[in-house]
Short mmCIF file of C-alpha atoms and ligand atoms in Angstrom, two decimals:
data_model
loop_
_atom_site.label_atom_id
_atom_site.label_comp_id
_atom_site.label_asym_id
_atom_site.label_seq_id
_atom_site.Cartn_x
_atom_site.Cartn_y
_atom_site.Cartn_z
CA MET D 787 25.03 -133.96 24.38
CA ILE D 788 26.40 -131.58 26.50
CA ARG D 789 28.64 -133.49 29.37
CA LYS D 790 27.29 -133.04 32.72
CA ARG D 791 29.14 -130.61 35.03
CA ASP D 792 28.64 -132.81 38.14
CA ILE D 793 30.82 -135.80 37.07
CA ILE D 794 34.07 -135.71 38.49
CA ILE D 795 37.00 -135.79 35.88
CA LYS D 796 39.69 -138.16 36.37
CA GLY D 797 43.32 -137.86 35.29
CA PHE D 798 42.74 -134.62 33.38
CA SER D 799 46.51 -133.32 33.86
CA LYS D 800 47.54 -136.41 31.69
CA LEU D 801 45.56 -135.75 28.96
CA LEU D 802 46.89 -134.22 25.58
CA LYS D 803 46.56 -130.65 25.11
CA GLU D 804 44.30 -131.27 22.31
CA GLU D 805 42.42 -133.65 24.32
CA LYS D 806 42.02 -131.51 27.49
CA LEU D 807 40.53 -128.94 24.99
CA LYS D 808 38.00 -130.94 23.48
CA LEU D 809 36.90 -132.41 26.89
CA VAL D 810 36.35 -129.06 28.12
CA ALA D 811 34.56 -127.75 24.61
CA GLU D 812 31.64 -131.02 25.51
CA TYR D 813 30.38 -128.75 28.49
CA PHE D 814 29.06 -126.32 25.48
CA GLU D 815 26.45 -126.47 23.05
CA ASN D 816 28.68 -125.75 20.16
CA PRO D 817 31.99 -127.38 20.78
CA GLY D 818 33.30 -127.22 17.34
CA GLU D 819 32.96 -123.54 17.40
CA VAL D 820 34.25 -123.19 21.14
CA VAL D 821 37.49 -125.32 20.16
CA SER D 822 38.14 -122.89 17.44
CA LEU D 823 37.79 -120.24 19.37
CA LEU D 824 40.13 -121.41 22.38
CA LYS D 825 42.77 -122.08 19.59
CA SER D 826 42.54 -119.06 17.90
CA PHE D 827 44.01 -117.56 20.88
CA TRP D 828 47.06 -120.12 20.19
CA HIS D 829 50.89 -118.42 19.82
CA THR D 830 50.90 -119.04 15.80
CA ASP D 831 54.92 -119.99 16.63
CA GLU D 832 54.86 -123.32 18.39
CA SER D 833 57.97 -123.07 20.35
CA GLN D 834 56.37 -119.81 21.72
CA GLN D 835 53.02 -121.66 22.53
CA LYS D 836 55.05 -124.29 24.02
CA LEU D 837 56.55 -121.39 26.63
CA PHE D 838 53.07 -120.62 27.91
CA ASP D 839 52.11 -123.99 28.16
CA GLU D 840 54.61 -124.58 30.42
CA PHE D 841 54.17 -122.16 32.52
CA SER D 842 51.28 -123.69 34.16
CA GLU D 843 49.43 -127.03 34.47
CA ASN D 844 46.51 -127.97 32.30
CA THR D 845 46.78 -124.94 30.01
CA ILE D 846 44.39 -125.17 27.09
CA THR D 847 44.64 -121.83 25.62
CA ASN D 848 45.77 -117.96 26.30
CA PHE D 849 43.88 -115.45 27.95
CA TYR D 850 44.66 -111.89 26.17
CA ILE D 851 44.77 -108.69 28.49
CA PRO D 852 45.92 -105.48 26.86
CA TYR D 853 49.26 -104.25 26.91
CA GLY D 854 49.36 -100.55 27.58
CA ILE D 855 51.57 -98.07 27.76
CA SER D 856 52.15 -94.68 29.98
CA PRO D 857 54.78 -92.18 28.44
CA ASN D 858 56.38 -89.43 29.91
CA VAL D 859 56.80 -90.85 33.43
CA ILE D 860 59.41 -88.61 35.21
CA ILE D 861 61.26 -90.10 38.32
CA ASN D 862 63.96 -88.55 40.12
CA GLY D 863 64.68 -86.71 36.40
CA HIS D 864 64.41 -89.61 34.55
CA THR D 865 62.04 -90.20 31.76
CA TYR D 866 60.64 -94.17 31.77
CA ILE D 867 57.93 -95.24 29.24
CA VAL D 868 56.02 -97.64 31.38
CA PRO D 869 54.19 -100.82 30.41
CA MET D 870 51.28 -101.55 32.19
CA VAL D 871 49.00 -104.58 31.30
CA ILE D 872 45.55 -104.30 32.72
CA GLU D 873 41.86 -105.15 31.82
CA GLU D 874 40.35 -102.34 33.37
CA SER D 875 39.79 -99.44 30.67
CA SER D 876 40.71 -96.10 32.79
CA VAL D 877 43.97 -97.06 34.27
CA VAL D 878 46.25 -96.42 32.01
CA ALA D 879 44.58 -93.39 30.96
CA ALA D 880 44.71 -92.27 34.51
CA ALA D 881 48.43 -93.25 35.32
CA SER D 882 49.11 -91.09 32.01
CA ALA D 883 47.17 -88.15 32.86
CA ALA D 884 49.10 -88.02 36.26
CA ALA D 885 52.64 -88.42 34.78
CA LYS D 886 51.88 -85.60 32.72
CA PHE D 887 50.24 -83.29 34.91
CA TRP D 888 53.27 -83.75 37.34
CA SER D 889 56.00 -83.47 34.55
CA GLU D 890 54.79 -80.34 34.74
CA ARG D 891 55.08 -79.98 38.38
CA GLY D 892 59.09 -81.65 39.11
CA GLY D 893 57.81 -85.29 38.21
CA PHE D 894 57.87 -88.08 40.50
CA HIS D 895 60.27 -88.82 43.33
CA ALA D 896 61.01 -92.08 45.18
CA GLU D 897 63.39 -93.79 47.52
CA ILE D 898 63.82 -97.01 48.68
CA ILE D 899 63.83 -97.69 52.39
CA ASP D 900 65.11 -101.08 52.61
CA THR D 901 65.06 -104.50 50.52
CA GLN D 902 65.26 -107.22 53.38
CA LYS D 903 62.72 -110.40 52.72
CA VAL D 904 62.00 -112.57 55.16
CA GLY D 905 60.82 -116.36 55.63
CA GLN D 906 60.01 -118.63 58.46
CA VAL D 907 60.90 -122.34 59.92
CA HIS D 908 58.14 -122.97 61.80
CA PHE D 909 58.68 -126.14 64.51
CA SER D 910 57.27 -127.56 67.40
CA TRP D 911 60.12 -128.67 70.16
CA PRO D 912 59.25 -129.68 73.44
CA GLY D 913 61.82 -128.94 76.19
CA ASN D 914 62.77 -125.17 77.81
CA PRO D 915 63.22 -122.33 76.02
CA PRO D 916 66.09 -120.93 77.45
CA THR D 917 68.29 -124.18 76.20
CA LEU D 918 67.13 -123.39 72.73
CA ARG D 919 67.90 -119.78 73.18
CA ASP D 920 71.53 -120.90 74.32
CA LEU D 921 71.94 -123.15 71.27
CA MET D 922 71.04 -120.59 68.85
CA PRO D 923 74.53 -119.22 68.03
CA ALA D 924 75.71 -122.92 67.22
CA ILE D 925 72.34 -123.51 65.57
CA SER D 926 72.84 -120.66 63.28
CA GLN D 927 76.15 -121.36 62.50
CA TYR D 928 75.40 -124.78 61.64
CA LEU D 929 72.47 -124.11 59.76
CA LEU D 930 74.41 -121.60 57.23
CA ASN D 931 77.41 -124.20 56.83
CA ALA D 932 74.57 -126.75 56.11
CA ALA D 933 72.57 -124.04 53.29
CA LYS D 934 76.05 -123.32 51.69
CA PRO D 935 75.59 -125.19 48.29
CA ILE D 936 72.74 -123.33 48.06
CA THR D 937 73.46 -119.84 48.90
CA GLY D 938 77.00 -120.04 47.43
CA ASN D 939 75.63 -117.95 44.27
CA MET D 940 73.37 -115.43 45.54
CA GLU D 941 76.56 -114.39 47.86
CA LYS D 942 78.81 -113.97 45.20
CA ARG D 943 76.08 -111.74 43.88
CA GLY D 944 76.35 -109.61 47.38
CA GLY D 945 73.27 -111.31 48.79
CA GLY D 946 72.34 -114.51 51.18
CA VAL D 947 71.12 -115.00 54.53
CA LEU D 948 71.28 -112.08 56.40
CA ASP D 949 70.30 -112.63 59.93
CA ILE D 950 68.16 -115.95 61.71
CA LYS D 951 66.62 -115.49 64.87
CA LEU D 952 64.74 -117.75 67.26
CA ILE D 953 61.09 -116.49 68.34
CA ASP D 954 59.41 -118.15 71.17
CA MET D 955 55.81 -118.55 70.28
CA THR D 956 55.04 -120.94 73.22
CA ASP D 957 53.12 -118.30 74.74
CA LYS D 958 50.22 -118.75 71.70
CA LEU D 959 50.94 -121.97 71.01
CA ASP D 960 52.33 -124.89 73.09
CA ASP D 961 56.11 -125.90 71.93
CA TYR D 962 55.46 -123.58 68.87
CA TYR D 963 58.87 -121.38 67.95
CA GLN D 964 60.01 -120.24 64.49
CA LEU D 965 63.02 -119.45 62.85
CA MET D 966 62.74 -115.67 61.40
CA VAL D 967 65.60 -115.59 58.48
CA THR D 968 66.33 -112.47 56.87
CA PHE D 969 67.48 -112.62 53.19
CA ASP D 970 68.76 -109.92 50.67
CA THR D 971 67.88 -111.57 47.47
CA ARG D 972 69.97 -108.60 45.02
CA ASP D 973 67.81 -108.79 41.84
CA SER D 974 65.77 -111.68 41.99
CA MET D 975 62.43 -111.58 44.12
CA GLY D 976 63.82 -114.73 45.37
CA ALA D 977 60.76 -116.88 46.41
CA ASN D 978 62.63 -120.26 45.03
CA PHE D 979 66.01 -119.39 46.99
CA ILE D 980 64.43 -118.43 49.83
CA ASN D 981 62.26 -121.51 50.15
CA SER D 982 64.86 -123.76 49.28
CA VAL D 983 67.17 -122.29 51.93
CA LEU D 984 64.09 -122.59 54.52
CA GLU D 985 63.91 -126.04 53.67
CA GLU D 986 67.24 -127.05 54.17
CA PHE D 987 67.28 -125.08 57.56
CA GLY D 988 64.66 -127.37 58.45
CA HIS D 989 66.71 -130.45 57.72
CA SER D 990 69.52 -129.01 59.37
CA LEU D 991 67.86 -128.25 62.27
CA GLN D 992 66.72 -131.28 62.76
CA GLN D 993 69.79 -132.97 62.42
CA PHE D 994 71.49 -130.56 65.05
CA MET D 995 68.75 -131.58 67.77
CA LEU D 996 69.30 -135.21 66.59
CA GLU D 997 73.37 -134.75 67.56
CA GLN D 998 73.10 -132.70 70.64
CA LEU D 999 73.51 -135.67 72.82
CA GLN D 1000 73.65 -133.63 76.51
CA LEU D 1001 69.88 -133.15 75.84
CA LYS D 1002 67.16 -135.88 76.97
CA THR D 1003 66.02 -138.04 74.29
CA GLU D 1004 62.50 -136.10 73.64
CA GLU D 1005 64.45 -132.82 73.33
CA ARG D 1006 66.28 -134.17 70.53
CA GLN D 1007 63.66 -134.05 68.65
CA VAL D 1008 61.91 -131.45 66.26
CA GLU D 1009 59.43 -131.24 64.29
CA ILE D 1010 59.46 -129.27 61.41
CA ILE D 1011 55.55 -128.36 60.68
CA MET D 1012 56.58 -125.91 57.78
CA ALA D 1013 59.47 -123.86 55.88
CA ILE D 1014 57.91 -120.81 53.94
CA LEU D 1015 58.97 -117.22 53.00
CA SER D 1016 56.63 -114.55 53.76
CA ASN D 1017 54.92 -112.67 51.83
CA TYR D 1018 54.65 -109.73 54.20
CA THR D 1019 58.07 -107.92 53.80
CA PRO D 1020 57.50 -104.51 56.03
CA ASN D 1021 61.45 -103.99 55.51
CA CYS D 1022 61.33 -104.39 51.52
CA VAL D 1023 59.69 -100.86 51.17
CA VAL D 1024 60.06 -98.22 48.80
CA LYS D 1025 58.55 -94.61 49.23
CA ALA D 1026 57.32 -92.44 46.37
CA TRP D 1027 55.99 -88.92 46.31
CA VAL D 1028 54.89 -85.71 44.39
CA GLU D 1029 55.51 -82.08 45.65
CA CYS D 1030 54.58 -78.70 44.48
CA SER D 1031 53.23 -75.14 46.01
CA ILE D 1032 49.66 -74.72 46.27
CA ALA D 1033 50.18 -71.88 43.32
CA GLU D 1034 50.66 -74.75 41.11
CA LEU D 1035 47.70 -76.25 41.84
CA GLU D 1036 45.17 -73.59 41.01
CA ASN D 1037 43.91 -74.28 37.78
CA VAL D 1038 43.39 -77.99 38.32
CA ASP D 1039 39.77 -77.76 38.73
CA GLU D 1040 37.39 -75.07 37.35
CA LYS D 1041 35.66 -74.50 40.85
CA LEU D 1042 38.24 -75.17 42.92
CA GLY D 1043 40.96 -72.50 44.12
CA GLY D 1044 44.47 -74.58 44.60
CA LEU D 1045 44.23 -74.92 48.70
CA GLU D 1046 40.89 -75.59 48.16
CA PHE D 1047 41.77 -78.41 46.17
CA ALA D 1048 44.57 -79.83 48.42
CA LYS D 1049 42.46 -79.50 51.31
CA LYS D 1050 39.71 -81.41 49.68
CA PHE D 1051 42.49 -83.54 48.45
CA GLU D 1052 44.11 -84.31 52.06
CA LYS D 1053 40.70 -84.80 53.42
CA ALA D 1054 39.87 -87.77 50.92
CA VAL D 1055 42.85 -89.41 52.11
CA LYS D 1056 42.51 -88.96 55.61
CA ILE D 1057 39.22 -90.87 55.01
CA ALA D 1058 41.13 -93.57 53.81
CA GLN D 1059 42.74 -93.16 57.02
CA ILE D 1060 40.41 -93.94 59.20
CA ASP D 1061 37.96 -95.93 57.65
CA PRO D 1062 38.83 -99.21 56.28
CA TYR D 1063 35.73 -99.04 53.79
CA ARG D 1064 37.33 -96.39 51.80
CA ALA D 1065 40.89 -97.59 52.37
CA ALA D 1066 40.25 -100.70 50.66
CA THR D 1067 39.04 -98.76 47.59
CA HIS D 1068 41.74 -96.07 47.63
CA ASN D 1069 44.72 -98.78 48.12
CA LYS D 1070 42.79 -100.93 45.01
CA GLY D 1071 43.15 -97.61 42.87
CA ILE D 1072 46.77 -97.75 44.14
CA TYR D 1073 47.31 -101.53 42.99
CA ASN D 1074 45.57 -100.77 39.35
CA GLY D 1075 48.97 -98.75 39.13
CA ILE D 1076 51.55 -101.34 40.98
CA ASP D 1077 50.40 -104.86 39.46
CA SER D 1078 49.98 -103.50 35.89
CA VAL D 1079 53.80 -103.09 36.12
CA ALA D 1080 54.19 -106.20 38.34
CA ILE D 1081 52.05 -108.20 35.02
CA ALA D 1082 53.88 -106.32 32.59
CA THR D 1083 57.44 -107.29 33.96
CA GLY D 1084 56.39 -110.69 34.78
CA ASN D 1085 56.31 -109.90 38.78
CA ASP D 1086 53.83 -112.06 41.64
CA PHE D 1087 51.30 -109.57 41.96
CA ARG D 1088 49.56 -111.76 44.25
CA ALA D 1089 52.50 -111.41 46.83
CA ILE D 1090 52.90 -107.91 46.25
CA GLU D 1091 48.81 -107.11 46.90
CA ALA D 1092 49.53 -109.32 50.30
CA ALA D 1093 52.41 -107.49 51.63
CA GLY D 1094 50.70 -104.34 51.00
CA HIS D 1095 47.74 -104.98 52.51
CA THR D 1096 49.18 -106.34 55.09
CA TYR D 1097 51.27 -103.38 55.74
CA ALA D 1098 48.23 -101.35 55.75
CA SER D 1099 46.80 -102.81 58.56
CA ARG D 1100 50.50 -102.38 60.81
CA ASN D 1101 49.16 -100.07 63.18
CA GLY D 1102 45.94 -102.08 64.14
CA HIS D 1103 43.41 -101.08 61.83
CA TYR D 1104 43.15 -101.01 57.72
CA GLU D 1105 44.40 -97.98 56.72
CA SER D 1106 45.47 -96.21 53.39
CA LEU D 1107 48.96 -96.93 51.79
CA SER D 1108 49.33 -93.21 50.93
CA ARG D 1109 49.14 -89.36 52.82
CA VAL D 1110 49.25 -86.12 52.21
CA GLU D 1111 51.44 -83.69 53.85
CA LEU D 1112 49.91 -79.74 53.82
CA LYS D 1113 52.51 -77.35 55.14
CA ASP D 1114 54.29 -74.05 54.24
CA ASN D 1115 52.06 -73.73 51.40
CA LYS D 1116 53.03 -76.99 49.84
CA PHE D 1117 50.88 -80.10 48.79
CA LYS D 1118 53.07 -83.28 49.02
CA PHE D 1119 51.41 -86.52 48.23
CA ILE D 1120 53.53 -89.81 49.66
CA LEU D 1121 53.08 -93.28 49.33
CA GLU D 1122 54.64 -96.04 51.22
CA VAL D 1123 54.56 -99.43 50.19
CA PRO D 1124 56.34 -102.95 50.73
CA LEU D 1125 57.29 -104.12 46.96
CA ALA D 1126 59.11 -107.68 46.95
CA MET D 1127 59.92 -107.34 43.08
CA GLY D 1128 62.69 -109.05 40.92
CA THR D 1129 64.22 -108.23 37.93
CA VAL D 1130 66.14 -111.42 37.00
CA GLY D 1131 64.86 -115.19 37.47
CA GLY D 1132 61.08 -116.52 37.19
CA LEU D 1133 59.10 -115.22 34.59
CA THR D 1134 60.85 -112.03 34.06
CA SER D 1135 63.32 -113.27 31.72
CA LEU D 1136 61.06 -116.22 30.35
CA HIS D 1137 57.97 -114.38 29.45
CA PRO D 1138 59.22 -112.80 25.91
CA LEU D 1139 57.23 -109.69 26.90
CA ALA D 1140 58.29 -109.39 30.62
CA LYS D 1141 61.72 -109.15 29.21
CA GLN D 1142 60.68 -106.52 26.55
CA SER D 1143 58.91 -104.59 29.16
CA LEU D 1144 62.11 -104.57 31.26
CA GLN D 1145 64.15 -103.63 28.10
CA LEU D 1146 61.47 -100.56 27.40
CA LEU D 1147 62.10 -99.52 31.12
CA GLY D 1148 66.28 -99.67 30.54
CA ASN D 1149 66.54 -102.69 32.30
CA PRO D 1150 66.47 -101.66 35.69
CA VAL D 1151 67.93 -103.56 38.92
CA ALA D 1152 65.13 -104.20 41.55
CA THR D 1153 65.32 -101.13 43.34
CA GLU D 1154 64.47 -99.21 40.22
CA LEU D 1155 61.78 -101.31 39.52
CA MET D 1156 60.50 -101.32 42.70
CA MET D 1157 60.38 -97.21 42.13
CA ILE D 1158 59.10 -97.34 38.91
CA SER D 1159 56.27 -99.60 40.16
CA ALA D 1160 55.37 -97.43 43.44
CA VAL D 1161 55.03 -94.19 41.26
CA MET D 1162 52.62 -95.69 39.09
CA GLY D 1163 50.59 -96.74 41.97
CA LEU D 1164 50.75 -92.90 43.48
CA ALA D 1165 50.02 -91.79 39.94
CA ASN D 1166 47.00 -93.70 39.47
CA ASN D 1167 45.89 -93.16 43.18
CA PHE D 1168 46.34 -89.05 42.22
CA SER D 1169 44.37 -89.41 39.38
CA ALA D 1170 41.33 -91.33 41.35
CA VAL D 1171 41.17 -89.21 44.19
CA LYS D 1172 41.70 -86.17 41.94
CA SER D 1173 38.75 -87.33 39.99
CA LEU D 1174 36.65 -88.29 42.89
CA THR D 1175 37.08 -85.04 44.64
CA THR D 1176 36.36 -83.05 41.67
CA THR D 1177 34.41 -83.97 38.44
CA GLY D 1178 33.69 -87.70 40.14
CA ILE D 1179 35.05 -90.90 39.07
CA GLN D 1180 31.94 -91.78 36.44
CA ALA D 1181 32.52 -89.30 34.01
CA GLY D 1182 35.65 -90.23 32.74
CA HIS D 1183 35.36 -93.82 33.94
CA MET D 1184 32.42 -94.26 31.48
CA LYS D 1185 34.45 -92.49 28.78
CA MET D 1186 37.07 -94.88 28.62
CA HIS D 1187 34.44 -97.78 28.94
CA LEU D 1188 32.34 -96.83 26.16
CA PHE D 1189 34.44 -99.01 23.86
CA ASN D 1190 33.38 -102.10 25.97
CA ILE D 1191 29.48 -100.80 25.81
CA LEU D 1192 30.04 -100.37 22.22
CA ASN D 1193 31.57 -103.81 21.89
CA TYR D 1194 29.04 -105.28 23.58
CA PHE D 1195 26.35 -104.25 21.64
CA LYS D 1196 28.70 -105.24 18.57
CA ALA D 1197 28.91 -101.94 17.29
CA SER D 1198 30.18 -101.42 13.56
CA GLU D 1199 33.31 -99.24 12.71
CA LYS D 1200 30.63 -96.47 11.78
CA GLU D 1201 28.81 -97.05 14.55
CA LYS D 1202 31.49 -96.57 16.74
CA ASP D 1203 32.74 -93.35 15.03
CA ALA D 1204 29.60 -91.87 15.40
CA ALA D 1205 28.94 -92.94 18.90
CA LEU D 1206 32.18 -90.94 20.08
CA ALA D 1207 30.91 -88.30 18.33
CA HIS D 1208 27.56 -88.00 19.95
CA PHE D 1209 29.05 -88.83 23.77
CA LYS D 1210 31.67 -86.27 23.15
CA ASP D 1211 29.24 -84.37 25.43
CA GLN D 1212 26.55 -86.59 26.38
CA LYS D 1213 26.22 -88.63 29.58
CA VAL D 1214 27.83 -92.28 29.23
CA SER D 1215 25.84 -95.40 31.02
CA PHE D 1216 24.98 -98.76 29.40
CA SER D 1217 21.49 -97.63 28.77
CA SER D 1218 21.86 -94.39 26.77
CA VAL D 1219 24.69 -96.16 24.81
CA GLY D 1220 22.05 -99.24 24.06
CA LYS D 1221 19.53 -96.42 23.39
CA TYR D 1222 21.62 -94.91 20.98
CA ILE D 1223 22.69 -97.54 19.05
CA ALA D 1224 19.04 -98.91 18.54
CA SER D 1225 18.03 -95.45 17.03
CA MET D 1226 20.78 -95.76 14.72
CA ARG D 1227 19.68 -99.29 13.84
CA GLY D 1228 15.97 -97.49 13.43
C1 LIG E 2289 38.57 -97.90 40.17
O1 LIG E 2289 39.55 -99.25 39.75
C2 LIG E 2289 39.64 -97.80 41.47
C3 LIG E 2289 39.05 -96.55 42.14
O2 LIG E 2289 37.81 -96.84 42.92
C4 LIG E 2289 40.20 -95.97 43.17
C5 LIG E 2289 39.42 -94.85 44.31
O3 LIG E 2289 38.35 -95.00 44.51
O4 LIG E 2289 40.13 -94.45 44.74
C6 LIG E 2289 38.77 -95.21 41.53
#
């Protein structure tokens, strides 16, 4: 009997993995097959599987996503082979095409603008703002001393807490203040370090205020609302760009001359600067590239995206993260993006493939990985806007999607070969492929 979906499951996390798997399978008509399917994705090496099981709660199997490679990515004169983990069929192809295109035009360029991370202690305090402001130098010193056991190692690596600022937000919410703390987390993304320091700062702030006997009793009480890093990192920013002469764009398209192409491309990017509907899709194309490197290297792509979309809104409306400069017969395409990434700690060294990805990239430091990721964002953005403003996106996109459609129809290898030849110069769509397969099968 199929298990009812509206029955609350109690104590699921306490079950053994096999029991969880069986319980989930009961929601299907064919539980035996479901168990076999899910188990077929388990790692054959038990200790490796255990590692994956322990990354998260309630793991019952693994979910595969293709791990692809974009070769020949030249950045600041250095050639990289870039690993990309992504399910969307055209992303690696688009990145590789852009890498090849720009390898013939001076390669990609990138530079780090800054690497500061931030976190906040949000608290309520009922006193007079100037009193707290006057106490800030002493508070900072007290908090820094109290957090020494946590910050010591990071300081040895050249990082640590850079600054603690009091932000008075009482005009927006009664009694509400923040400690805005700036960090240098070196080659780690630093989330755990930052959060541990901030929680310690919260406790120490309460302790410090309790000790201020010159204050009224109620002023000695601080309510810590929460202590957490901010994923908005407007001062952890990387810039990537490509540039060439207009003459070098002459053969980009059959119909458009170099200057026409450059101007149309610029217009497309300007549309993404003024229209949030287009900007969301434009920036999504950028994150196709960035996220796939983030996943391949064990970085937190949700944090990276959250920062990017907030940064894209910093001028009061949501806009494109990239821009075009056309002057002196030169085309320059620039991406500026916040990227909090790490090359040590977290999954970067635990996930065997993340570790290998970093090796493939030559074991970069965090700033180098930021540059590589931004470049892949720019590469995907370039390919997308180039296709959109010339051939349209669907021709290339659907060609890459052909395999997915053929797999949907359970095409044999022979049928796939025939379909590949047939659709070389035919329009690919779900129905055209369906019809073709049906005709082959009589
Ligand atoms: C698809 O994943 C990404 C694009 O839509 C990006 C864009 O429109 O610029 C092609």
